[in-house]
GROMACS .gro file of C-alpha atoms in nm:
model
  338
    1UNK     CA    1   0.000   0.000   0.000
    2UNK     CA    2   0.122   0.350  -0.088
    3UNK     CA    3  -0.026   0.659   0.078
    4UNK     CA    4  -0.006   1.034   0.024
    5UNK     CA    5   0.004   1.220   0.357
    6UNK     CA    6  -0.104   1.582   0.406
    7UNK     CA    7  -0.035   1.785   0.722
    8UNK     CA    8  -0.180   2.138   0.768
    9UNK     CA    9  -0.274   2.159   1.137
   10UNK     CA   10  -0.094   2.485   1.215
   11UNK     CA   11   0.191   2.674   1.047
   12UNK     CA   12   0.370   2.407   0.843
   13UNK     CA   13   0.254   2.249   0.520
   14UNK     CA   14   0.387   1.893   0.509
   15UNK     CA   15   0.339   1.643   0.227
   16UNK     CA   16   0.484   1.291   0.204
   17UNK     CA   17   0.453   0.961   0.020
   18UNK     CA   18   0.492   0.645   0.229
   19UNK     CA   19   0.506   0.291   0.093
   20UNK     CA   20   0.434  -0.006   0.316
   21UNK     CA   21   0.721  -0.211   0.172
   22UNK     CA   22   0.973   0.056   0.069
   23UNK     CA   23   0.917   0.299   0.356
   24UNK     CA   24   0.927   0.676   0.315
   25UNK     CA   25   0.966   0.765  -0.051
   26UNK     CA   26   0.954   1.144  -0.024
   27UNK     CA   27   0.855   1.431   0.197
   28UNK     CA   28   0.827   1.805   0.136
   29UNK     CA   29   0.783   2.071   0.399
   30UNK     CA   30   0.714   2.444   0.393
   31UNK     CA   31   0.745   2.637   0.718
   32UNK     CA   32   0.561   2.965   0.775
   33UNK     CA   33   0.807   3.087   1.040
   34UNK     CA   34   0.908   3.398   0.842
   35UNK     CA   35   0.544   3.481   0.771
   36UNK     CA   36   0.447   3.487   1.140
   37UNK     CA   37   0.775   3.622   1.284
   38UNK     CA   38   0.664   3.986   1.260
   39UNK     CA   39   0.362   3.907   1.479
   40UNK     CA   40   0.547   3.705   1.743
   41UNK     CA   41   0.322   3.404   1.694
   42UNK     CA   42   0.092   3.221   1.453
   43UNK     CA   43  -0.185   3.429   1.295
   44UNK     CA   44  -0.454   3.168   1.206
   45UNK     CA   45  -0.598   3.347   0.902
   46UNK     CA   46  -0.255   3.404   0.750
   47UNK     CA   47  -0.166   3.041   0.817
   48UNK     CA   48  -0.475   2.918   0.632
   49UNK     CA   49  -0.408   3.140   0.331
   50UNK     CA   50  -0.048   3.025   0.308
   51UNK     CA   51  -0.153   2.658   0.318
   52UNK     CA   52  -0.382   2.731   0.021
   53UNK     CA   53  -0.088   2.876  -0.174
   54UNK     CA   54   0.162   2.601  -0.095
   55UNK     CA   55  -0.030   2.275  -0.069
   56UNK     CA   56  -0.077   2.185  -0.437
   57UNK     CA   57   0.282   2.268  -0.545
   58UNK     CA   58   0.413   2.060  -0.253
   59UNK     CA   59   0.190   1.766  -0.348
   60UNK     CA   60   0.329   1.777  -0.700
   61UNK     CA   61   0.683   1.798  -0.560
   62UNK     CA   62   0.637   1.502  -0.324
   63UNK     CA   63   0.481   1.283  -0.593
   64UNK     CA   64   0.762   1.368  -0.837
   65UNK     CA   65   1.035   1.295  -0.579
   66UNK     CA   66   0.870   0.961  -0.501
   67UNK     CA   67   0.836   0.880  -0.873
   68UNK     CA   68   0.470   0.812  -0.798
   69UNK     CA   69   0.180   0.846  -1.039
   70UNK     CA   70  -0.181   0.889  -0.931
   71UNK     CA   71  -0.254   0.526  -1.019
   72UNK     CA   72   0.027   0.416  -0.787
   73UNK     CA   73  -0.147   0.560  -0.481
   74UNK     CA   74  -0.373   0.341  -0.268
   75UNK     CA   75  -0.508   0.615  -0.044
   76UNK     CA   76  -0.479   0.968   0.090
   77UNK     CA   77  -0.437   1.063   0.455
   78UNK     CA   78  -0.475   1.414   0.592
   79UNK     CA   79  -0.471   1.572   0.935
   80UNK     CA   80  -0.828   1.601   1.059
   81UNK     CA   81  -0.743   1.747   1.401
   82UNK     CA   82  -0.660   1.878   1.649
   83UNK     CA   83  -0.531   2.213   1.531
   84UNK     CA   84  -0.639   2.548   1.387
   85UNK     CA   85  -0.975   2.491   1.219
   86UNK     CA   86  -0.899   2.705   0.913
   87UNK     CA   87  -0.565   2.535   0.854
   88UNK     CA   88  -0.718   2.190   0.908
   89UNK     CA   89  -0.992   2.257   0.655
   90UNK     CA   90  -0.739   2.344   0.383
   91UNK     CA   91  -0.574   2.004   0.411
   92UNK     CA   92  -0.903   1.822   0.461
   93UNK     CA   93  -1.070   1.985   0.160
   94UNK     CA   94  -0.773   1.922  -0.069
   95UNK     CA   95  -0.712   1.568   0.056
   96UNK     CA   96  -1.075   1.459   0.041
   97UNK     CA   97  -1.130   1.626  -0.298
   98UNK     CA   98  -0.825   1.456  -0.451
   99UNK     CA   99  -0.936   1.123  -0.312
  100UNK     CA  100  -1.279   1.171  -0.470
  101UNK     CA  101  -1.136   1.288  -0.805
  102UNK     CA  102  -0.878   1.007  -0.816
  103UNK     CA  103  -1.119   0.742  -0.683
  104UNK     CA  104  -0.900   0.664  -0.382
  105UNK     CA  105  -1.000   0.600  -0.020
  106UNK     CA  106  -0.931   0.881   0.227
  107UNK     CA  107  -0.878   0.887   0.602
  108UNK     CA  108  -0.856   1.171   0.851
  109UNK     CA  109  -0.563   1.133   1.091
  110UNK     CA  110  -0.528   1.253   1.449
  111UNK     CA  111  -0.233   1.494   1.460
  112UNK     CA  112  -0.103   1.367   1.795
  113UNK     CA  113  -0.129   1.005   1.685
  114UNK     CA  114   0.093   1.107   1.396
  115UNK     CA  115   0.352   1.242   1.640
  116UNK     CA  116   0.317   0.936   1.863
  117UNK     CA  117   0.391   0.703   1.571
  118UNK     CA  118   0.667   0.920   1.416
  119UNK     CA  119   0.946   0.703   1.571
  120UNK     CA  120   0.809   0.417   1.359
  121UNK     CA  121   0.965   0.594   1.059
  122UNK     CA  122   1.310   0.507   1.195
  123UNK     CA  123   1.503   0.182   1.148
  124UNK     CA  124   1.523   0.134   1.524
  125UNK     CA  125   1.148   0.156   1.581
  126UNK     CA  126   0.993   0.081   1.921
  127UNK     CA  127   0.774  -0.222   1.979
  128UNK     CA  128   0.448  -0.202   2.174
  129UNK     CA  129   0.382  -0.143   2.457
  130UNK     CA  130   0.549   0.181   2.562
  131UNK     CA  131   0.495   0.510   2.741
  132UNK     CA  132   0.483   0.812   2.511
  133UNK     CA  133   0.573   1.167   2.613
  134UNK     CA  134   0.418   1.401   2.356
  135UNK     CA  135   0.550   1.754   2.391
  136UNK     CA  136   0.482   2.036   2.147
  137UNK     CA  137   0.367   2.396   2.133
  138UNK     CA  138   0.007   2.300   2.200
  139UNK     CA  139   0.028   1.971   2.387
  140UNK     CA  140   0.212   1.803   2.672
  141UNK     CA  141   0.086   1.458   2.763
  142UNK     CA  142   0.192   1.118   2.885
  143UNK     CA  143   0.022   0.825   2.714
  144UNK     CA  144   0.014   0.456   2.788
  145UNK     CA  145   0.039   0.290   2.446
  146UNK     CA  146  -0.044  -0.079   2.402
  147UNK     CA  147  -0.104  -0.066   2.027
  148UNK     CA  148  -0.228   0.165   1.754
  149UNK     CA  149  -0.541   0.326   1.891
  150UNK     CA  150  -0.499   0.159   2.228
  151UNK     CA  151  -0.418   0.474   2.419
  152UNK     CA  152  -0.471   0.578   2.779
  153UNK     CA  153  -0.384   0.938   2.863
  154UNK     CA  154  -0.204   0.924   3.198
  155UNK     CA  155  -0.146   1.297   3.233
  156UNK     CA  156  -0.161   1.618   3.032
  157UNK     CA  157  -0.126   1.996   3.049
  158UNK     CA  158  -0.380   2.177   3.261
  159UNK     CA  159  -0.265   2.514   3.125
  160UNK     CA  160   0.041   2.605   2.912
  161UNK     CA  161   0.207   2.321   2.722
  162UNK     CA  162   0.584   2.287   2.746
  163UNK     CA  163   0.647   2.431   2.400
  164UNK     CA  164   0.414   2.722   2.470
  165UNK     CA  165   0.599   2.796   2.795
  166UNK     CA  166   0.930   2.791   2.606
  167UNK     CA  167   0.799   3.034   2.344
  168UNK     CA  168   0.643   3.274   2.594
  169UNK     CA  169   0.951   3.280   2.816
  170UNK     CA  170   1.171   3.339   2.512
  171UNK     CA  171   0.950   3.634   2.417
  172UNK     CA  172   0.997   3.779   2.767
  173UNK     CA  173   1.372   3.763   2.703
  174UNK     CA  174   1.335   3.950   2.376
  175UNK     CA  175   1.412   3.649   2.157
  176UNK     CA  176   1.262   3.632   1.810
  177UNK     CA  177   0.986   3.390   1.708
  178UNK     CA  178   0.994   3.092   1.720
  179UNK     CA  179   1.136   3.135   2.066
  180UNK     CA  180   1.165   2.778   2.195
  181UNK     CA  181   1.469   2.671   1.988
  182UNK     CA  182   1.632   3.011   2.043
  183UNK     CA  183   1.589   2.984   2.419
  184UNK     CA  184   1.744   2.635   2.415
  185UNK     CA  185   2.039   2.769   2.216
  186UNK     CA  186   2.083   3.052   2.466
  187UNK     CA  187   2.056   2.807   2.758
  188UNK     CA  188   2.352   2.614   2.619
  189UNK     CA  189   2.566   2.919   2.703
  190UNK     CA  190   2.424   2.946   3.052
  191UNK     CA  191   2.591   2.867   3.383
  192UNK     CA  192   2.456   2.747   3.713
  193UNK     CA  193   2.440   3.088   3.881
  194UNK     CA  194   2.222   3.036   4.185
  195UNK     CA  195   1.888   3.036   4.005
  196UNK     CA  196   1.655   2.762   4.129
  197UNK     CA  197   1.328   2.748   3.941
  198UNK     CA  198   1.035   2.539   4.073
  199UNK     CA  199   0.950   2.198   3.930
  200UNK     CA  200   0.573   2.246   3.902
  201UNK     CA  201   0.333   1.979   4.031
  202UNK     CA  202   0.612   1.738   4.124
  203UNK     CA  203   0.546   1.775   4.498
  204UNK     CA  204   0.211   1.599   4.466
  205UNK     CA  205   0.091   1.270   4.315
  206UNK     CA  206  -0.025   1.252   3.956
  207UNK     CA  207   0.105   1.291   3.603
  208UNK     CA  208  -0.051   1.618   3.488
  209UNK     CA  209   0.165   1.913   3.381
  210UNK     CA  210   0.140   2.284   3.455
  211UNK     CA  211   0.391   2.533   3.316
  212UNK     CA  212   0.208   2.867   3.347
  213UNK     CA  213   0.341   2.927   3.700
  214UNK     CA  214   0.694   2.847   3.586
  215UNK     CA  215   0.656   3.105   3.309
  216UNK     CA  216   0.545   3.364   3.568
  217UNK     CA  217   0.843   3.277   3.789
  218UNK     CA  218   1.071   3.329   3.489
  219UNK     CA  219   0.905   3.663   3.412
  220UNK     CA  220   0.963   3.786   3.769
  221UNK     CA  221   1.325   3.668   3.760
  222UNK     CA  222   1.393   3.839   3.428
  223UNK     CA  223   1.244   4.166   3.557
  224UNK     CA  224   1.454   4.157   3.873
  225UNK     CA  225   1.792   4.076   3.716
  226UNK     CA  226   2.037   4.275   3.498
  227UNK     CA  227   1.960   4.274   3.128
  228UNK     CA  228   2.286   4.137   2.990
  229UNK     CA  229   2.360   3.839   2.766
  230UNK     CA  230   2.516   3.612   3.030
  231UNK     CA  231   2.242   3.675   3.284
  232UNK     CA  232   1.975   3.594   3.028
  233UNK     CA  233   2.165   3.278   2.933
  234UNK     CA  234   2.182   3.172   3.298
  235UNK     CA  235   1.809   3.230   3.342
  236UNK     CA  236   1.737   3.041   3.020
  237UNK     CA  237   1.937   2.746   3.147
  238UNK     CA  238   1.759   2.746   3.483
  239UNK     CA  239   1.422   2.759   3.306
  240UNK     CA  240   1.510   2.481   3.062
  241UNK     CA  241   1.641   2.257   3.340
  242UNK     CA  242   1.321   2.311   3.538
  243UNK     CA  243   1.106   2.204   3.241
  244UNK     CA  244   1.328   1.904   3.163
  245UNK     CA  245   1.348   1.790   3.526
  246UNK     CA  246   0.971   1.814   3.557
  247UNK     CA  247   0.918   1.596   3.251
  248UNK     CA  248   1.179   1.344   3.365
  249UNK     CA  249   1.010   1.313   3.705
  250UNK     CA  250   0.671   1.261   3.542
  251UNK     CA  251   0.812   1.006   3.296
  252UNK     CA  252   0.969   0.811   3.582
  253UNK     CA  253   0.633   0.800   3.757
  254UNK     CA  254   0.457   0.684   3.438
  255UNK     CA  255   0.712   0.407   3.385
  256UNK     CA  256   0.676   0.294   3.745
  257UNK     CA  257   0.298   0.298   3.711
  258UNK     CA  258   0.293   0.093   3.389
  259UNK     CA  259   0.602  -0.122   3.440
  260UNK     CA  260   0.705  -0.056   3.079
  261UNK     CA  261   1.069  -0.054   2.967
  262UNK     CA  262   1.027   0.157   2.655
  263UNK     CA  263   0.973   0.533   2.634
  264UNK     CA  264   0.889   0.734   2.322
  265UNK     CA  265   0.928   1.112   2.306
  266UNK     CA  266   0.781   1.302   2.012
  267UNK     CA  267   0.660   1.647   1.913
  268UNK     CA  268   0.853   1.968   1.855
  269UNK     CA  269   1.004   1.988   2.205
  270UNK     CA  270   1.140   1.632   2.170
  271UNK     CA  271   1.420   1.783   1.959
  272UNK     CA  272   1.557   1.951   2.274
  273UNK     CA  273   1.900   1.797   2.337
  274UNK     CA  274   1.890   1.841   2.716
  275UNK     CA  275   1.556   1.659   2.731
  276UNK     CA  276   1.683   1.375   2.513
  277UNK     CA  277   2.000   1.323   2.715
  278UNK     CA  278   1.815   1.338   3.048
  279UNK     CA  279   1.556   1.084   2.937
  280UNK     CA  280   1.829   0.860   2.795
  281UNK     CA  281   1.996   0.864   3.138
  282UNK     CA  282   1.663   0.783   3.303
  283UNK     CA  283   1.601   0.483   3.077
  284UNK     CA  284   1.957   0.357   3.114
  285UNK     CA  285   1.920   0.364   3.493
  286UNK     CA  286   1.599   0.162   3.460
  287UNK     CA  287   1.737  -0.090   3.212
  288UNK     CA  288   1.510   0.040   2.938
  289UNK     CA  289   1.537   0.240   2.617
  290UNK     CA  290   1.416   0.571   2.481
  291UNK     CA  291   1.303   0.621   2.120
  292UNK     CA  292   1.246   0.939   1.924
  293UNK     CA  293   1.220   1.050   1.560
  294UNK     CA  294   1.500   1.232   1.381
  295UNK     CA  295   1.492   1.610   1.405
  296UNK     CA  296   1.301   1.675   1.082
  297UNK     CA  297   1.015   1.453   1.202
  298UNK     CA  298   0.988   1.607   1.550
  299UNK     CA  299   0.802   1.910   1.418
  300UNK     CA  300   0.484   1.883   1.211
  301UNK     CA  301   0.538   1.686   0.890
  302UNK     CA  302   0.355   1.486   0.627
  303UNK     CA  303   0.555   1.167   0.681
  304UNK     CA  304   0.399   1.093   1.019
  305UNK     CA  305   0.051   1.154   0.876
  306UNK     CA  306   0.118   0.924   0.580
  307UNK     CA  307   0.242   0.648   0.813
  308UNK     CA  308  -0.047   0.679   1.059
  309UNK     CA  309  -0.294   0.705   0.773
  310UNK     CA  310  -0.159   0.389   0.610
  311UNK     CA  311  -0.221   0.195   0.932
  312UNK     CA  312  -0.578   0.324   0.951
  313UNK     CA  313  -0.648   0.259   0.582
  314UNK     CA  314  -0.517  -0.098   0.616
  315UNK     CA  315  -0.761  -0.148   0.902
  316UNK     CA  316  -1.048  -0.049   0.675
  317UNK     CA  317  -1.112   0.305   0.799
  318UNK     CA  318  -1.259   0.541   0.543
  319UNK     CA  319  -1.361   0.907   0.553
  320UNK     CA  320  -1.709   0.998   0.424
  321UNK     CA  321  -1.752   1.257   0.150
  322UNK     CA  322  -1.841   1.529   0.402
  323UNK     CA  323  -1.529   1.730   0.487
  324UNK     CA  324  -1.476   1.777   0.859
  325UNK     CA  325  -1.204   1.922   1.078
  326UNK     CA  326  -1.182   1.865   1.453
  327UNK     CA  327  -0.991   2.143   1.631
  328UNK     CA  328  -1.046   1.952   1.958
  329UNK     CA  329  -1.017   1.574   1.949
  330UNK     CA  330  -0.922   1.366   2.256
  331UNK     CA  331  -0.653   1.113   2.169
  332UNK     CA  332  -0.807   0.835   2.377
  333UNK     CA  333  -1.131   0.840   2.173
  334UNK     CA  334  -0.962   0.683   1.867
  335UNK     CA  335  -1.058   0.336   1.751
  336UNK     CA  336  -0.810   0.060   1.830
  337UNK     CA  337  -0.645  -0.133   1.548
  338UNK     CA  338  -0.589  -0.502   1.615
   0.00000   0.00000   0.00000
């Protein structure tokens, strides 16, 4: 089976072709970072318009790179949700319309399931079951995964997600959008200079996350300290270590609760090197292993949607002709695949 994947949930247009036997044949990605940089964040209407401009040329590019004709495709997968409704509808309308015109089956994919399964694109792919830490600009959650669609959300953000906290704190420091990666780069220059940020919600039972208070603590620290490069780097490091330590503590609890020996991290924040190294140390100490996708598949991309869509199409799932986007869509409501 060969599937065309379309991702348009937020500010990146991702297209890919995935073959069940040959693996990933091509992927094309257009990022809207420059478009939104002047506004300090994603402007939904501008994002939707840019998806309209880029989606068809990228589909042509991905098909050409994969040396794939229309008749070679066995289905089309597109991100149905969660995400920005306008952006979702661009991908859904194009994907469902092409499927109808080309007489191919279509399936709407859950964006976070795409992230969760992104490590399956690698040669060293994890086997089920495992605990998944999904961390991005809009989501932070721990999931017990026993198979595709067999998900139990163990904990999630009750306010700001980790990526959102990174971006907002970076903005407080005067860093350009997107702030998360820039803050991490600044933190690499930081020193342990007496700053001790709280590890939110780790002094109580449970696996939920809360980063809004940590962001406020960072804001107060920034306002009270000198505005020089080294001081900002030191604060950035203290903030990053607080976020990473919090996630490591929660992951340890989730692994103890489930008894699993495998941990998957995915989503944009999973590219953070301090987080990766800390979780690798955690799993080594527990005799387990951590898995994550390569950097280009940590952020939103069409490859993860094509892979997840292929699994759903193989299981017989089909999207009706009515085009629908789901800006809110709980992960644990998905159908299990045997």
